[in-house]
């Protein structure tokens, strides 16, 4: 629920910067907050999807949007508020997605994939709706990689005997820490680039 709220705030702030009307803000926030979990549930054949099974998530999204709009009406959100909110949403969703994947006895690789999808797909869909190039497809600061590393730490910590709750907290700290470090210090993955001027035969 906390992940849904944080991601809805992130979506509302992004929509506000595009000057959308209130309905547009709600739609973008809902897609940002529920998109990753919905895609995960569809891929895992979990029916009904989480927000249909528990409509309280929709109320959380609406409440988060309204509070964000009211706050922004009287106070200017900090410049990096969107990125920080997105970082915490990424951490919360990545770990919840990994834990749900664990419940259906998937391999560790698929747990990482499903957790990463849960953490990043909502932001991807948000960017598409706002006509922005999704952050995970651009030469940008570490994003999806933070989710992959954090989930890997979560699984490794459990294999070493750490209780699931503490392993999940450790994993979330790693995800959020890596993402925030990338925002602050501009951490990026190495770029693979081929020159257009070189022929195949050299």
JSON list of C-alpha atoms in Angstrom, two decimals:
[
{"chain": "A", "resi": 1, "resn": "UNK", "atom": "CA", "xyz": [0.00, 0.00, 0.00]},
{"chain": "A", "resi": 2, "resn": "UNK", "atom": "CA", "xyz": [2.88, 2.33, 0.75]},
{"chain": "A", "resi": 3, "resn": "UNK", "atom": "CA", "xyz": [4.39, 1.55, -2.64]},
{"chain": "A", "resi": 4, "resn": "UNK", "atom": "CA", "xyz": [1.09, 2.37, -4.36]},
{"chain": "A", "resi": 5, "resn": "UNK", "atom": "CA", "xyz": [0.84, 5.66, -2.49]},
{"chain": "A", "resi": 6, "resn": "UNK", "atom": "CA", "xyz": [4.41, 6.73, -3.24]},
{"chain": "A", "resi": 7, "resn": "UNK", "atom": "CA", "xyz": [4.12, 5.80, -6.91]},
{"chain": "A", "resi": 8, "resn": "UNK", "atom": "CA", "xyz": [0.80, 7.63, -7.21]},
{"chain": "A", "resi": 9, "resn": "UNK", "atom": "CA", "xyz": [2.49, 10.75, -5.80]},
{"chain": "A", "resi": 10, "resn": "UNK", "atom": "CA", "xyz": [5.29, 10.31, -8.33]},
{"chain": "A", "resi": 11, "resn": "UNK", "atom": "CA", "xyz": [2.76, 10.01, -11.18]},
{"chain": "A", "resi": 12, "resn": "UNK", "atom": "CA", "xyz": [0.76, 13.02, -9.98]},
{"chain": "A", "resi": 13, "resn": "UNK", "atom": "CA", "xyz": [3.90, 15.20, -9.84]},
{"chain": "A", "resi": 14, "resn": "UNK", "atom": "CA", "xyz": [4.92, 14.09, -13.34]},
{"chain": "A", "resi": 15, "resn": "UNK", "atom": "CA", "xyz": [1.43, 14.82, -14.68]},
{"chain": "A", "resi": 16, "resn": "UNK", "atom": "CA", "xyz": [1.43, 18.23, -13.00]},
{"chain": "A", "resi": 17, "resn": "UNK", "atom": "CA", "xyz": [4.62, 19.18, -14.80]},
{"chain": "A", "resi": 18, "resn": "UNK", "atom": "CA", "xyz": [2.83, 18.41, -18.08]},
{"chain": "A", "resi": 19, "resn": "UNK", "atom": "CA", "xyz": [-0.09, 20.67, -17.05]},
{"chain": "A", "resi": 20, "resn": "UNK", "atom": "CA", "xyz": [-2.76, 17.95, -17.24]},
{"chain": "A", "resi": 21, "resn": "UNK", "atom": "CA", "xyz": [-6.27, 18.45, -15.88]},
{"chain": "A", "resi": 22, "resn": "UNK", "atom": "CA", "xyz": [-7.34, 16.66, -12.71]},
{"chain": "A", "resi": 23, "resn": "UNK", "atom": "CA", "xyz": [-8.69, 13.61, -14.53]},
{"chain": "A", "resi": 24, "resn": "UNK", "atom": "CA", "xyz": [-5.46, 13.29, -16.48]},
{"chain": "A", "resi": 25, "resn": "UNK", "atom": "CA", "xyz": [-3.48, 13.52, -13.24]},
{"chain": "A", "resi": 26, "resn": "UNK", "atom": "CA", "xyz": [-5.58, 10.73, -11.69]},
{"chain": "A", "resi": 27, "resn": "UNK", "atom": "CA", "xyz": [-5.16, 8.49, -14.75]},
{"chain": "A", "resi": 28, "resn": "UNK", "atom": "CA", "xyz": [-1.39, 8.98, -14.93]},
{"chain": "A", "resi": 29, "resn": "UNK", "atom": "CA", "xyz": [-1.03, 8.45, -11.19]},
{"chain": "A", "resi": 30, "resn": "UNK", "atom": "CA", "xyz": [-3.12, 5.26, -11.36]},
{"chain": "A", "resi": 31, "resn": "UNK", "atom": "CA", "xyz": [-1.08, 3.86, -14.24]},
{"chain": "A", "resi": 32, "resn": "UNK", "atom": "CA", "xyz": [2.15, 4.73, -12.45]},
{"chain": "A", "resi": 33, "resn": "UNK", "atom": "CA", "xyz": [0.99, 3.12, -9.21]},
{"chain": "A", "resi": 34, "resn": "UNK", "atom": "CA", "xyz": [-0.77, 0.04, -10.55]},
{"chain": "A", "resi": 35, "resn": "UNK", "atom": "CA", "xyz": [0.81, -0.61, -13.96]},
{"chain": "A", "resi": 36, "resn": "UNK", "atom": "CA", "xyz": [3.73, -2.74, -12.81]},
{"chain": "A", "resi": 37, "resn": "UNK", "atom": "CA", "xyz": [1.67, -4.90, -10.46]},
{"chain": "A", "resi": 38, "resn": "UNK", "atom": "CA", "xyz": [-1.02, -5.36, -13.09]},
{"chain": "A", "resi": 39, "resn": "UNK", "atom": "CA", "xyz": [1.48, -6.54, -15.71]},
{"chain": "A", "resi": 40, "resn": "UNK", "atom": "CA", "xyz": [3.06, -8.88, -13.15]},
{"chain": "A", "resi": 41, "resn": "UNK", "atom": "CA", "xyz": [-0.31, -10.40, -12.25]},
{"chain": "A", "resi": 42, "resn": "UNK", "atom": "CA", "xyz": [-1.21, -10.89, -15.92]},
{"chain": "A", "resi": 43, "resn": "UNK", "atom": "CA", "xyz": [2.13, -12.61, -16.63]},
{"chain": "A", "resi": 44, "resn": "UNK", "atom": "CA", "xyz": [1.75, -14.84, -13.56]},
{"chain": "A", "resi": 45, "resn": "UNK", "atom": "CA", "xyz": [-1.92, -15.56, -14.39]},
{"chain": "A", "resi": 46, "resn": "UNK", "atom": "CA", "xyz": [-3.04, -14.19, -11.02]},
{"chain": "A", "resi": 47, "resn": "UNK", "atom": "CA", "xyz": [-6.73, -13.34, -11.23]},
{"chain": "A", "resi": 48, "resn": "UNK", "atom": "CA", "xyz": [-8.25, -11.04, -10.34]},
{"chain": "A", "resi": 49, "resn": "UNK", "atom": "CA", "xyz": [-5.38, -8.57, -10.49]},
{"chain": "A", "resi": 50, "resn": "UNK", "atom": "CA", "xyz": [-4.46, -7.01, -7.17]},
{"chain": "A", "resi": 51, "resn": "UNK", "atom": "CA", "xyz": [-6.44, -3.75, -7.42]},
{"chain": "A", "resi": 52, "resn": "UNK", "atom": "CA", "xyz": [-9.62, -5.52, -8.54]},
{"chain": "A", "resi": 53, "resn": "UNK", "atom": "CA", "xyz": [-9.34, -8.03, -5.72]},
{"chain": "A", "resi": 54, "resn": "UNK", "atom": "CA", "xyz": [-8.71, -5.23, -3.21]},
{"chain": "A", "resi": 55, "resn": "UNK", "atom": "CA", "xyz": [-10.25, -1.93, -4.41]},
{"chain": "A", "resi": 56, "resn": "UNK", "atom": "CA", "xyz": [-8.72, -0.16, -1.40]},
{"chain": "A", "resi": 57, "resn": "UNK", "atom": "CA", "xyz": [-5.68, 0.41, -3.64]},
{"chain": "A", "resi": 58, "resn": "UNK", "atom": "CA", "xyz": [-7.80, 2.66, -5.87]},
{"chain": "A", "resi": 59, "resn": "UNK", "atom": "CA", "xyz": [-8.85, 4.72, -2.85]},
{"chain": "A", "resi": 60, "resn": "UNK", "atom": "CA", "xyz": [-5.20, 5.01, -1.84]},
{"chain": "A", "resi": 61, "resn": "UNK", "atom": "CA", "xyz": [-4.34, 6.27, -5.32]},
{"chain": "A", "resi": 62, "resn": "UNK", "atom": "CA", "xyz": [-7.15, 8.84, -5.27]},
{"chain": "A", "resi": 63, "resn": "UNK", "atom": "CA", "xyz": [-6.24, 10.01, -1.78]},
{"chain": "A", "resi": 64, "resn": "UNK", "atom": "CA", "xyz": [-2.56, 10.33, -2.68]},
{"chain": "A", "resi": 65, "resn": "UNK", "atom": "CA", "xyz": [-3.41, 12.34, -5.80]},
{"chain": "A", "resi": 66, "resn": "UNK", "atom": "CA", "xyz": [-5.70, 14.72, -3.95]},
{"chain": "A", "resi": 67, "resn": "UNK", "atom": "CA", "xyz": [-3.15, 15.29, -1.17]},
{"chain": "A", "resi": 68, "resn": "UNK", "atom": "CA", "xyz": [-0.42, 15.90, -3.74]},
{"chain": "A", "resi": 69, "resn": "UNK", "atom": "CA", "xyz": [-2.56, 18.38, -5.70]},
{"chain": "A", "resi": 70, "resn": "UNK", "atom": "CA", "xyz": [-3.52, 20.23, -2.52]},
{"chain": "A", "resi": 71, "resn": "UNK", "atom": "CA", "xyz": [0.08, 20.34, -1.33]},
{"chain": "A", "resi": 72, "resn": "UNK", "atom": "CA", "xyz": [1.32, 21.61, -4.69]},
{"chain": "A", "resi": 73, "resn": "UNK", "atom": "CA", "xyz": [-1.37, 24.31, -4.70]},
{"chain": "A", "resi": 74, "resn": "UNK", "atom": "CA", "xyz": [0.11, 25.95, -1.60]},
{"chain": "A", "resi": 75, "resn": "UNK", "atom": "CA", "xyz": [3.73, 24.79, -1.64]},
{"chain": "A", "resi": 76, "resn": "UNK", "atom": "CA", "xyz": [6.20, 24.22, -4.44]},
{"chain": "A", "resi": 77, "resn": "UNK", "atom": "CA", "xyz": [7.35, 20.57, -4.44]},
{"chain": "A", "resi": 78, "resn": "UNK", "atom": "CA", "xyz": [11.13, 20.23, -4.12]},
{"chain": "A", "resi": 79, "resn": "UNK", "atom": "CA", "xyz": [12.91, 19.98, -7.46]},
{"chain": "A", "resi": 80, "resn": "UNK", "atom": "CA", "xyz": [13.89, 16.35, -6.94]},
{"chain": "A", "resi": 81, "resn": "UNK", "atom": "CA", "xyz": [10.65, 15.28, -5.24]},
{"chain": "A", "resi": 82, "resn": "UNK", "atom": "CA", "xyz": [9.54, 13.27, -8.28]},
{"chain": "A", "resi": 83, "resn": "UNK", "atom": "CA", "xyz": [12.84, 11.37, -8.48]},
{"chain": "A", "resi": 84, "resn": "UNK", "atom": "CA", "xyz": [12.96, 10.69, -4.75]},
{"chain": "A", "resi": 85, "resn": "UNK", "atom": "CA", "xyz": [9.33, 9.47, -4.68]},
{"chain": "A", "resi": 86, "resn": "UNK", "atom": "CA", "xyz": [10.05, 7.28, -7.68]},
{"chain": "A", "resi": 87, "resn": "UNK", "atom": "CA", "xyz": [13.11, 5.79, -5.95]},
{"chain": "A", "resi": 88, "resn": "UNK", "atom": "CA", "xyz": [11.12, 4.71, -2.91]},
{"chain": "A", "resi": 89, "resn": "UNK", "atom": "CA", "xyz": [8.30, 3.42, -5.10]},
{"chain": "A", "resi": 90, "resn": "UNK", "atom": "CA", "xyz": [10.85, 1.40, -7.08]},
{"chain": "A", "resi": 91, "resn": "UNK", "atom": "CA", "xyz": [12.21, -0.15, -3.87]},
{"chain": "A", "resi": 92, "resn": "UNK", "atom": "CA", "xyz": [8.82, -1.03, -2.42]},
{"chain": "A", "resi": 93, "resn": "UNK", "atom": "CA", "xyz": [7.35, -2.42, -5.63]},
{"chain": "A", "resi": 94, "resn": "UNK", "atom": "CA", "xyz": [10.45, -4.38, -6.61]},
{"chain": "A", "resi": 95, "resn": "UNK", "atom": "CA", "xyz": [10.51, -6.22, -3.32]},
{"chain": "A", "resi": 96, "resn": "UNK", "atom": "CA", "xyz": [6.76, -6.87, -3.21]},
{"chain": "A", "resi": 97, "resn": "UNK", "atom": "CA", "xyz": [6.89, -8.20, -6.77]},
{"chain": "A", "resi": 98, "resn": "UNK", "atom": "CA", "xyz": [9.79, -10.50, -5.88]},
{"chain": "A", "resi": 99, "resn": "UNK", "atom": "CA", "xyz": [7.91, -11.85, -2.86]},
{"chain": "A", "resi": 100, "resn": "UNK", "atom": "CA", "xyz": [4.77, -12.52, -4.91]},
{"chain": "A", "resi": 101, "resn": "UNK", "atom": "CA", "xyz": [6.88, -14.36, -7.50]},
{"chain": "A", "resi": 102, "resn": "UNK", "atom": "CA", "xyz": [8.39, -16.44, -4.68]},
{"chain": "A", "resi": 103, "resn": "UNK", "atom": "CA", "xyz": [4.90, -17.59, -3.66]},
{"chain": "A", "resi": 104, "resn": "UNK", "atom": "CA", "xyz": [4.43, -19.38, -6.99]},
{"chain": "A", "resi": 105, "resn": "UNK", "atom": "CA", "xyz": [7.82, -21.14, -6.72]},
{"chain": "A", "resi": 106, "resn": "UNK", "atom": "CA", "xyz": [9.57, -19.45, -9.63]},
{"chain": "A", "resi": 107, "resn": "UNK", "atom": "CA", "xyz": [13.31, -19.74, -10.17]},
{"chain": "A", "resi": 108, "resn": "UNK", "atom": "CA", "xyz": [15.55, -17.01, -8.80]},
{"chain": "A", "resi": 109, "resn": "UNK", "atom": "CA", "xyz": [16.04, -15.56, -12.28]},
{"chain": "A", "resi": 110, "resn": "UNK", "atom": "CA", "xyz": [12.29, -15.22, -12.83]},
{"chain": "A", "resi": 111, "resn": "UNK", "atom": "CA", "xyz": [11.86, -13.76, -9.35]},
{"chain": "A", "resi": 112, "resn": "UNK", "atom": "CA", "xyz": [14.32, -11.04, -10.32]},
{"chain": "A", "resi": 113, "resn": "UNK", "atom": "CA", "xyz": [12.51, -10.48, -13.63]},
{"chain": "A", "resi": 114, "resn": "UNK", "atom": "CA", "xyz": [9.06, -10.25, -12.03]},
{"chain": "A", "resi": 115, "resn": "UNK", "atom": "CA", "xyz": [10.28, -7.99, -9.25]},
{"chain": "A", "resi": 116, "resn": "UNK", "atom": "CA", "xyz": [11.95, -5.68, -11.76]},
{"chain": "A", "resi": 117, "resn": "UNK", "atom": "CA", "xyz": [8.81, -5.58, -13.93]},
{"chain": "A", "resi": 118, "resn": "UNK", "atom": "CA", "xyz": [6.72, -4.73, -10.87]},
{"chain": "A", "resi": 119, "resn": "UNK", "atom": "CA", "xyz": [9.10, -1.93, -9.94]},
{"chain": "A", "resi": 120, "resn": "UNK", "atom": "CA", "xyz": [9.65, -0.36, -13.35]},
{"chain": "A", "resi": 121, "resn": "UNK", "atom": "CA", "xyz": [6.65, -1.00, -15.64]},
{"chain": "A", "resi": 122, "resn": "UNK", "atom": "CA", "xyz": [4.43, 1.60, -13.97]},
{"chain": "A", "resi": 123, "resn": "UNK", "atom": "CA", "xyz": [7.01, 4.32, -14.54]},
{"chain": "A", "resi": 124, "resn": "UNK", "atom": "CA", "xyz": [7.50, 3.15, -18.12]},
{"chain": "A", "resi": 125, "resn": "UNK", "atom": "CA", "xyz": [3.76, 3.39, -18.85]},
{"chain": "A", "resi": 126, "resn": "UNK", "atom": "CA", "xyz": [3.60, 6.77, -17.11]},
{"chain": "A", "resi": 127, "resn": "UNK", "atom": "CA", "xyz": [6.35, 8.14, -19.36]},
{"chain": "A", "resi": 128, "resn": "UNK", "atom": "CA", "xyz": [4.63, 6.76, -22.47]},
{"chain": "A", "resi": 129, "resn": "UNK", "atom": "CA", "xyz": [1.33, 8.46, -21.53]},
{"chain": "A", "resi": 130, "resn": "UNK", "atom": "CA", "xyz": [3.18, 11.72, -20.96]},
{"chain": "A", "resi": 131, "resn": "UNK", "atom": "CA", "xyz": [4.98, 11.43, -24.34]},
{"chain": "A", "resi": 132, "resn": "UNK", "atom": "CA", "xyz": [8.38, 11.11, -22.67]},
{"chain": "A", "resi": 133, "resn": "UNK", "atom": "CA", "xyz": [11.06, 8.57, -23.58]},
{"chain": "A", "resi": 134, "resn": "UNK", "atom": "CA", "xyz": [10.89, 5.99, -20.75]},
{"chain": "A", "resi": 135, "resn": "UNK", "atom": "CA", "xyz": [13.79, 6.45, -18.38]},
{"chain": "A", "resi": 136, "resn": "UNK", "atom": "CA", "xyz": [14.82, 2.78, -18.60]},
{"chain": "A", "resi": 137, "resn": "UNK", "atom": "CA", "xyz": [15.38, 3.14, -22.37]},
{"chain": "A", "resi": 138, "resn": "UNK", "atom": "CA", "xyz": [17.57, 6.22, -22.24]},
{"chain": "A", "resi": 139, "resn": "UNK", "atom": "CA", "xyz": [21.15, 6.91, -21.29]},
{"chain": "A", "resi": 140, "resn": "UNK", "atom": "CA", "xyz": [20.18, 7.92, -17.81]},
{"chain": "A", "resi": 141, "resn": "UNK", "atom": "CA", "xyz": [21.08, 7.32, -14.19]},
{"chain": "A", "resi": 142, "resn": "UNK", "atom": "CA", "xyz": [20.84, 3.77, -12.86]},
{"chain": "A", "resi": 143, "resn": "UNK", "atom": "CA", "xyz": [17.18, 2.75, -12.53]},
{"chain": "A", "resi": 144, "resn": "UNK", "atom": "CA", "xyz": [16.15, -0.82, -13.37]},
{"chain": "A", "resi": 145, "resn": "UNK", "atom": "CA", "xyz": [19.65, -1.99, -12.44]},
{"chain": "A", "resi": 146, "resn": "UNK", "atom": "CA", "xyz": [18.99, -0.83, -8.88]},
{"chain": "A", "resi": 147, "resn": "UNK", "atom": "CA", "xyz": [15.95, -3.12, -8.72]},
{"chain": "A", "resi": 148, "resn": "UNK", "atom": "CA", "xyz": [17.90, -6.07, -10.12]},
{"chain": "A", "resi": 149, "resn": "UNK", "atom": "CA", "xyz": [20.74, -5.64, -7.63]},
{"chain": "A", "resi": 150, "resn": "UNK", "atom": "CA", "xyz": [18.38, -5.11, -4.68]},
{"chain": "A", "resi": 151, "resn": "UNK", "atom": "CA", "xyz": [16.35, -8.22, -5.48]},
{"chain": "A", "resi": 152, "resn": "UNK", "atom": "CA", "xyz": [19.56, -10.19, -5.91]},
{"chain": "A", "resi": 153, "resn": "UNK", "atom": "CA", "xyz": [20.70, -9.05, -2.45]},
{"chain": "A", "resi": 154, "resn": "UNK", "atom": "CA", "xyz": [17.30, -10.04, -1.04]},
{"chain": "A", "resi": 155, "resn": "UNK", "atom": "CA", "xyz": [17.54, -13.56, -2.45]},
{"chain": "A", "resi": 156, "resn": "UNK", "atom": "CA", "xyz": [21.17, -13.97, -1.41]},
{"chain": "A", "resi": 157, "resn": "UNK", "atom": "CA", "xyz": [20.43, -12.78, 2.13]},
{"chain": "A", "resi": 158, "resn": "UNK", "atom": "CA", "xyz": [17.69, -15.40, 2.46]},
{"chain": "A", "resi": 159, "resn": "UNK", "atom": "CA", "xyz": [19.97, -18.13, 1.14]},
{"chain": "A", "resi": 160, "resn": "UNK", "atom": "CA", "xyz": [22.46, -17.18, 3.87]},
{"chain": "A", "resi": 161, "resn": "UNK", "atom": "CA", "xyz": [19.80, -17.68, 6.53]},
{"chain": "A", "resi": 162, "resn": "UNK", "atom": "CA", "xyz": [18.47, -14.15, 7.08]},
{"chain": "A", "resi": 163, "resn": "UNK", "atom": "CA", "xyz": [14.75, -14.01, 7.86]},
{"chain": "A", "resi": 164, "resn": "UNK", "atom": "CA", "xyz": [12.56, -12.94, 4.93]},
{"chain": "A", "resi": 165, "resn": "UNK", "atom": "CA", "xyz": [11.40, -9.71, 6.59]},
{"chain": "A", "resi": 166, "resn": "UNK", "atom": "CA", "xyz": [14.95, -8.53, 7.28]},
{"chain": "A", "resi": 167, "resn": "UNK", "atom": "CA", "xyz": [16.13, -9.67, 3.85]},
{"chain": "A", "resi": 168, "resn": "UNK", "atom": "CA", "xyz": [13.32, -7.68, 2.24]},
{"chain": "A", "resi": 169, "resn": "UNK", "atom": "CA", "xyz": [14.23, -4.57, 4.23]},
{"chain": "A", "resi": 170, "resn": "UNK", "atom": "CA", "xyz": [17.87, -4.99, 3.23]},
{"chain": "A", "resi": 171, "resn": "UNK", "atom": "CA", "xyz": [16.86, -5.39, -0.41]},
{"chain": "A", "resi": 172, "resn": "UNK", "atom": "CA", "xyz": [14.70, -2.25, -0.31]},
{"chain": "A", "resi": 173, "resn": "UNK", "atom": "CA", "xyz": [17.53, -0.25, 1.25]},
{"chain": "A", "resi": 174, "resn": "UNK", "atom": "CA", "xyz": [19.84, -1.39, -1.55]},
{"chain": "A", "resi": 175, "resn": "UNK", "atom": "CA", "xyz": [17.33, -0.51, -4.30]},
{"chain": "A", "resi": 176, "resn": "UNK", "atom": "CA", "xyz": [16.49, 2.92, -2.88]},
{"chain": "A", "resi": 177, "resn": "UNK", "atom": "CA", "xyz": [20.12, 3.60, -1.95]},
{"chain": "A", "resi": 178, "resn": "UNK", "atom": "CA", "xyz": [21.44, 2.80, -5.43]},
{"chain": "A", "resi": 179, "resn": "UNK", "atom": "CA", "xyz": [18.74, 4.85, -7.12]},
{"chain": "A", "resi": 180, "resn": "UNK", "atom": "CA", "xyz": [19.25, 7.85, -4.84]},
{"chain": "A", "resi": 181, "resn": "UNK", "atom": "CA", "xyz": [23.03, 7.59, -5.24]},
{"chain": "A", "resi": 182, "resn": "UNK", "atom": "CA", "xyz": [22.53, 7.57, -9.01]},
{"chain": "A", "resi": 183, "resn": "UNK", "atom": "CA", "xyz": [20.37, 10.71, -8.76]},
{"chain": "A", "resi": 184, "resn": "UNK", "atom": "CA", "xyz": [22.87, 12.53, -6.54]},
{"chain": "A", "resi": 185, "resn": "UNK", "atom": "CA", "xyz": [26.12, 11.50, -8.24]},
{"chain": "A", "resi": 186, "resn": "UNK", "atom": "CA", "xyz": [24.87, 10.71, -11.75]},
{"chain": "A", "resi": 187, "resn": "UNK", "atom": "CA", "xyz": [25.85, 7.03, -11.70]},
{"chain": "A", "resi": 188, "resn": "UNK", "atom": "CA", "xyz": [25.33, 5.33, -15.08]},
{"chain": "A", "resi": 189, "resn": "UNK", "atom": "CA", "xyz": [26.07, 1.98, -16.64]},
{"chain": "A", "resi": 190, "resn": "UNK", "atom": "CA", "xyz": [28.81, 1.83, -19.29]},
{"chain": "A", "resi": 191, "resn": "UNK", "atom": "CA", "xyz": [27.54, 2.56, -22.80]},
{"chain": "A", "resi": 192, "resn": "UNK", "atom": "CA", "xyz": [27.97, 0.07, -25.66]},
{"chain": "A", "resi": 193, "resn": "UNK", "atom": "CA", "xyz": [28.45, 2.02, -28.87]},
{"chain": "A", "resi": 194, "resn": "UNK", "atom": "CA", "xyz": [29.48, 1.07, -32.41]},
{"chain": "A", "resi": 195, "resn": "UNK", "atom": "CA", "xyz": [30.73, 3.59, -34.93]},
{"chain": "A", "resi": 196, "resn": "UNK", "atom": "CA", "xyz": [28.56, 4.02, -38.03]},
{"chain": "A", "resi": 197, "resn": "UNK", "atom": "CA", "xyz": [31.64, 4.75, -40.12]},
{"chain": "A", "resi": 198, "resn": "UNK", "atom": "CA", "xyz": [33.32, 1.36, -39.69]},
{"chain": "A", "resi": 199, "resn": "UNK", "atom": "CA", "xyz": [32.66, -1.27, -42.34]},
{"chain": "A", "resi": 200, "resn": "UNK", "atom": "CA", "xyz": [31.94, -4.88, -41.43]},
{"chain": "A", "resi": 201, "resn": "UNK", "atom": "CA", "xyz": [35.14, -6.16, -43.02]},
{"chain": "A", "resi": 202, "resn": "UNK", "atom": "CA", "xyz": [37.27, -3.43, -41.42]}
]
